[in-house]
Amino acid sequence: MGIVGAGPAGLLLGHLLHLNGIDSVIVENRSREYVIDRVRAGVLEQGTVDLLNAMGVGAGLQRAGLRHEGLYVSFRGSRHRIDLAELTGGKAITVYGQNEVVRDLIDARTATQRPLYFEADRVSIGGLDSSSPIIGFRHGGAGHEVHCDFVAGCDGFHGICRPSIPDGALTVYERVYPFGWLGILAEAPPSSDELVYTCHERGFALFSMRSPRVTRLYLQTLPDEPIENWSDDAIWDEMLERMTTRDGWRPTVGRIIQKSVTPMRSFVAAPMRHGCLFLAGDSAHIVPPTGAKGLNLAASDVLVLARAMKVYYEHGRRDRLDQYSDTCLRRVWKAQRFSWWMTSTLHRSPDQNGFDHQRQIADLDYLTSSRAAMTSLAEQYVGLPSEVSFDSAGL
Ligand code: FAD
Ligand code: PHB
């Protein structure tokens, strides 16, 4: 299989195929350092953690991952805890940076000695309607062609695979939000053991972490807000204004070591397959980060794809490949709905009036006082049951 992109989707798929004896070549246009250093997701669902452990790449996760059995929702100056583990029969989420996941997977790939090209130039794909597609690229000054049975488009939202599908073959569903997230990493010990999602009149804010010494925080801003507009002092003033609760809880202030603004969108391209090209992860769908679902969806897509490939190569059966898109999209749409709901319940829209804000507060009041509502959030936040059950990553 030819895999375009060495983000979480491409690397996970490559290793799952390896564990099932299926050859793959991974082609990535950025450098190894760039791919590892990119600061992004932090929350892994229970199923993603189980998958990484079953694949034998969970050592770092077990050593440094922070298991969270609950989270807080904060509004009107008070934090309300939702006990994820108690409401879901013991499930939890694990905070472990995407950087670390990607580093662990690159190490695992390197140990297999299977091909992984970084800094590939002019990557292209062709022959999608044939049974022998080709990935073309330049590397180290030379042209390369990978002839494969299938191509996995794991090259993210801005990649080349989705745009290689002929016009009219895909239906795109999209919503762009009128806000973005300003995210920072700060050298500050987390002042809470669990995440705090805050709905404030001035806009959404999120308290998270990466380690016992590093806090990760987000602030709702305009989608195209230049980061230069925000001095470190202005960021801390706004974080504290939105997050400080009446009981005096607030994030610990520290030196800001990274800051950036991310726009927010919901996006689905369907079907997730064209001929012998299979889209997986952000190349097929984007969720706003409020539900912490993006990386987890990438993992569930490639699990479905790896199982389908195993069935094809072992038994010559194409039925799982034919069902790939429908199987993934059922989960994707539930994650889209959840992420949209978390986003619209916690953020402030520019056209929002007093009625809308009061309705949001009532929604949060109901959420944090009804066991049924908390259970609904909890089971979606820790991750709905997987479409593919596995005892080991030999599937
Ligand atoms: P990507 O990570 O985008 O990887 C695609 C890879 O393809 C990249 O390495 C890219 O360089 C490469 N590529 C692109 N074009 C080409 C080309 N032409 N040729 C070769 N290679 C190419 N998700 C969660 O689950 N939990 C969270 O808590 C969470 N928080 C987030 C916070 C923020 C601020 C952001 C921005 C995202 C967050 N996400 C979260 C989403 C998550 O980061 C993504 O969903 C995830 O990275 C998707 O993985 P992927 O492999 O599909 O795509
Ligand atoms: C993060 O820690 O980066 C994070 C946590 C929760 C989210 C999104 C991002 O919903």
Tab-separated table of C-alpha atoms and ligand atoms in Angstrom, residues 4-10 27-30 35 38 40-43 98 123 154-156 159-160 216 218 262 280-282 289 292-296 298, ligand 1:
chain	number	residue	atom	x	y	z
A	4	VAL	CA	0.761	9.727	1.546
A	5	GLY	CA	1.436	11.620	4.802
A	6	ALA	CA	3.261	10.712	8.020
A	7	GLY	CA	0.873	12.283	10.513
A	8	PRO	CA	-0.979	10.098	13.013
A	9	ALA	CA	-3.194	8.512	10.311
A	10	GLY	CA	-0.364	7.519	7.944
A	27	VAL	CA	5.780	9.444	1.679
A	28	GLU	CA	5.814	12.716	3.688
A	29	ASN	CA	6.641	16.158	2.311
A	30	ARG	CA	7.863	17.728	5.582
A	35	VAL	CA	6.234	16.564	11.854
A	38	ARG	CA	3.978	20.548	15.347
A	40	ARG	CA	-1.635	19.919	18.098
A	41	ALA	CA	-3.869	17.411	19.855
A	42	GLY	CA	-3.569	16.212	23.418
A	43	VAL	CA	-6.565	14.057	24.307
A	98	GLN	CA	0.247	14.298	19.496
A	123	VAL	CA	4.266	14.340	-4.449
A	154	CYS	CA	-3.422	10.382	4.964
A	155	ASP	CA	-2.111	13.835	4.012
A	156	GLY	CA	-4.363	16.023	6.117
A	159	GLY	CA	-2.918	17.533	1.140
A	160	ILE	CA	-3.005	16.472	-2.519
A	216	ARG	CA	-1.733	24.036	27.532
A	218	TYR	CA	-6.739	28.006	24.584
A	262	THR	CA	-6.080	27.973	14.548
A	280	ALA	CA	-8.323	8.667	6.158
A	281	GLY	CA	-8.136	11.234	8.956
A	282	ASP	CA	-8.084	14.990	8.317
A	289	PRO	CA	-11.141	20.830	18.349
A	292	ALA	CA	-10.991	16.536	21.040
A	293	LYS	CA	-11.964	14.083	18.306
A	294	GLY	CA	-9.662	14.737	15.280
A	295	LEU	CA	-6.742	12.464	16.071
A	296	ASN	CA	-9.077	9.850	17.510
A	298	ALA	CA	-7.899	9.384	12.295
B	1	FAD	P1	-2.184	15.439	9.835
B	1	FAD	O1	-1.763	15.381	11.250
B	1	FAD	O2	-2.492	16.772	9.252
B	1	FAD	O3	-1.050	14.722	8.984
B	1	FAD	C1	-0.992	14.799	7.581
B	1	FAD	C2	0.445	14.653	7.133
B	1	FAD	O4	0.499	14.694	5.713
B	1	FAD	C3	1.320	15.791	7.640
B	1	FAD	O5	2.484	15.290	8.255
B	1	FAD	C4	1.609	16.603	6.392
B	1	FAD	O6	2.867	17.267	6.456
B	1	FAD	C5	1.564	15.529	5.314
B	1	FAD	N1	1.302	16.036	3.972
B	1	FAD	C6	0.509	17.074	3.605
B	1	FAD	N2	0.548	17.260	2.281
B	1	FAD	C7	1.397	16.312	1.790
B	1	FAD	C8	1.854	16.001	0.494
B	1	FAD	N3	1.463	16.706	-0.586
B	1	FAD	N4	2.705	14.967	0.340
B	1	FAD	C9	3.122	14.238	1.415
B	1	FAD	N5	2.724	14.510	2.667
B	1	FAD	C10	1.864	15.519	2.857
B	1	FAD	N6	-7.562	15.891	17.913
B	1	FAD	C11	-7.838	15.095	18.988
B	1	FAD	O7	-8.198	13.932	18.782
B	1	FAD	N7	-7.716	15.526	20.275
B	1	FAD	C12	-7.341	16.800	20.567
B	1	FAD	O8	-7.191	17.150	21.740
B	1	FAD	C13	-7.091	17.694	19.463
B	1	FAD	N8	-6.699	18.972	19.664
B	1	FAD	C14	-6.335	19.746	18.610
B	1	FAD	C15	-5.906	21.039	18.853
B	1	FAD	C16	-5.529	21.850	17.800
B	1	FAD	C17	-5.072	23.248	18.082
B	1	FAD	C18	-5.555	21.347	16.449
B	1	FAD	C19	-5.118	22.215	15.285
B	1	FAD	C20	-5.991	20.076	16.190
B	1	FAD	C21	-6.399	19.262	17.265
B	1	FAD	N9	-6.825	17.956	17.048
B	1	FAD	C22	-7.184	17.174	18.115
B	1	FAD	C23	-6.918	17.421	15.683
B	1	FAD	C24	-5.708	16.572	15.282
B	1	FAD	O9	-4.511	17.272	15.491
B	1	FAD	C25	-5.835	16.137	13.826
B	1	FAD	O10	-7.123	15.628	13.602
B	1	FAD	C26	-4.792	15.071	13.433
B	1	FAD	O11	-3.520	15.667	13.291
B	1	FAD	C27	-5.161	14.375	12.130
B	1	FAD	O12	-4.153	13.474	11.757
B	1	FAD	P2	-3.891	13.139	10.217
B	1	FAD	O13	-2.762	12.201	10.193
B	1	FAD	O14	-5.167	12.808	9.567
B	1	FAD	O15	-3.469	14.547	9.576
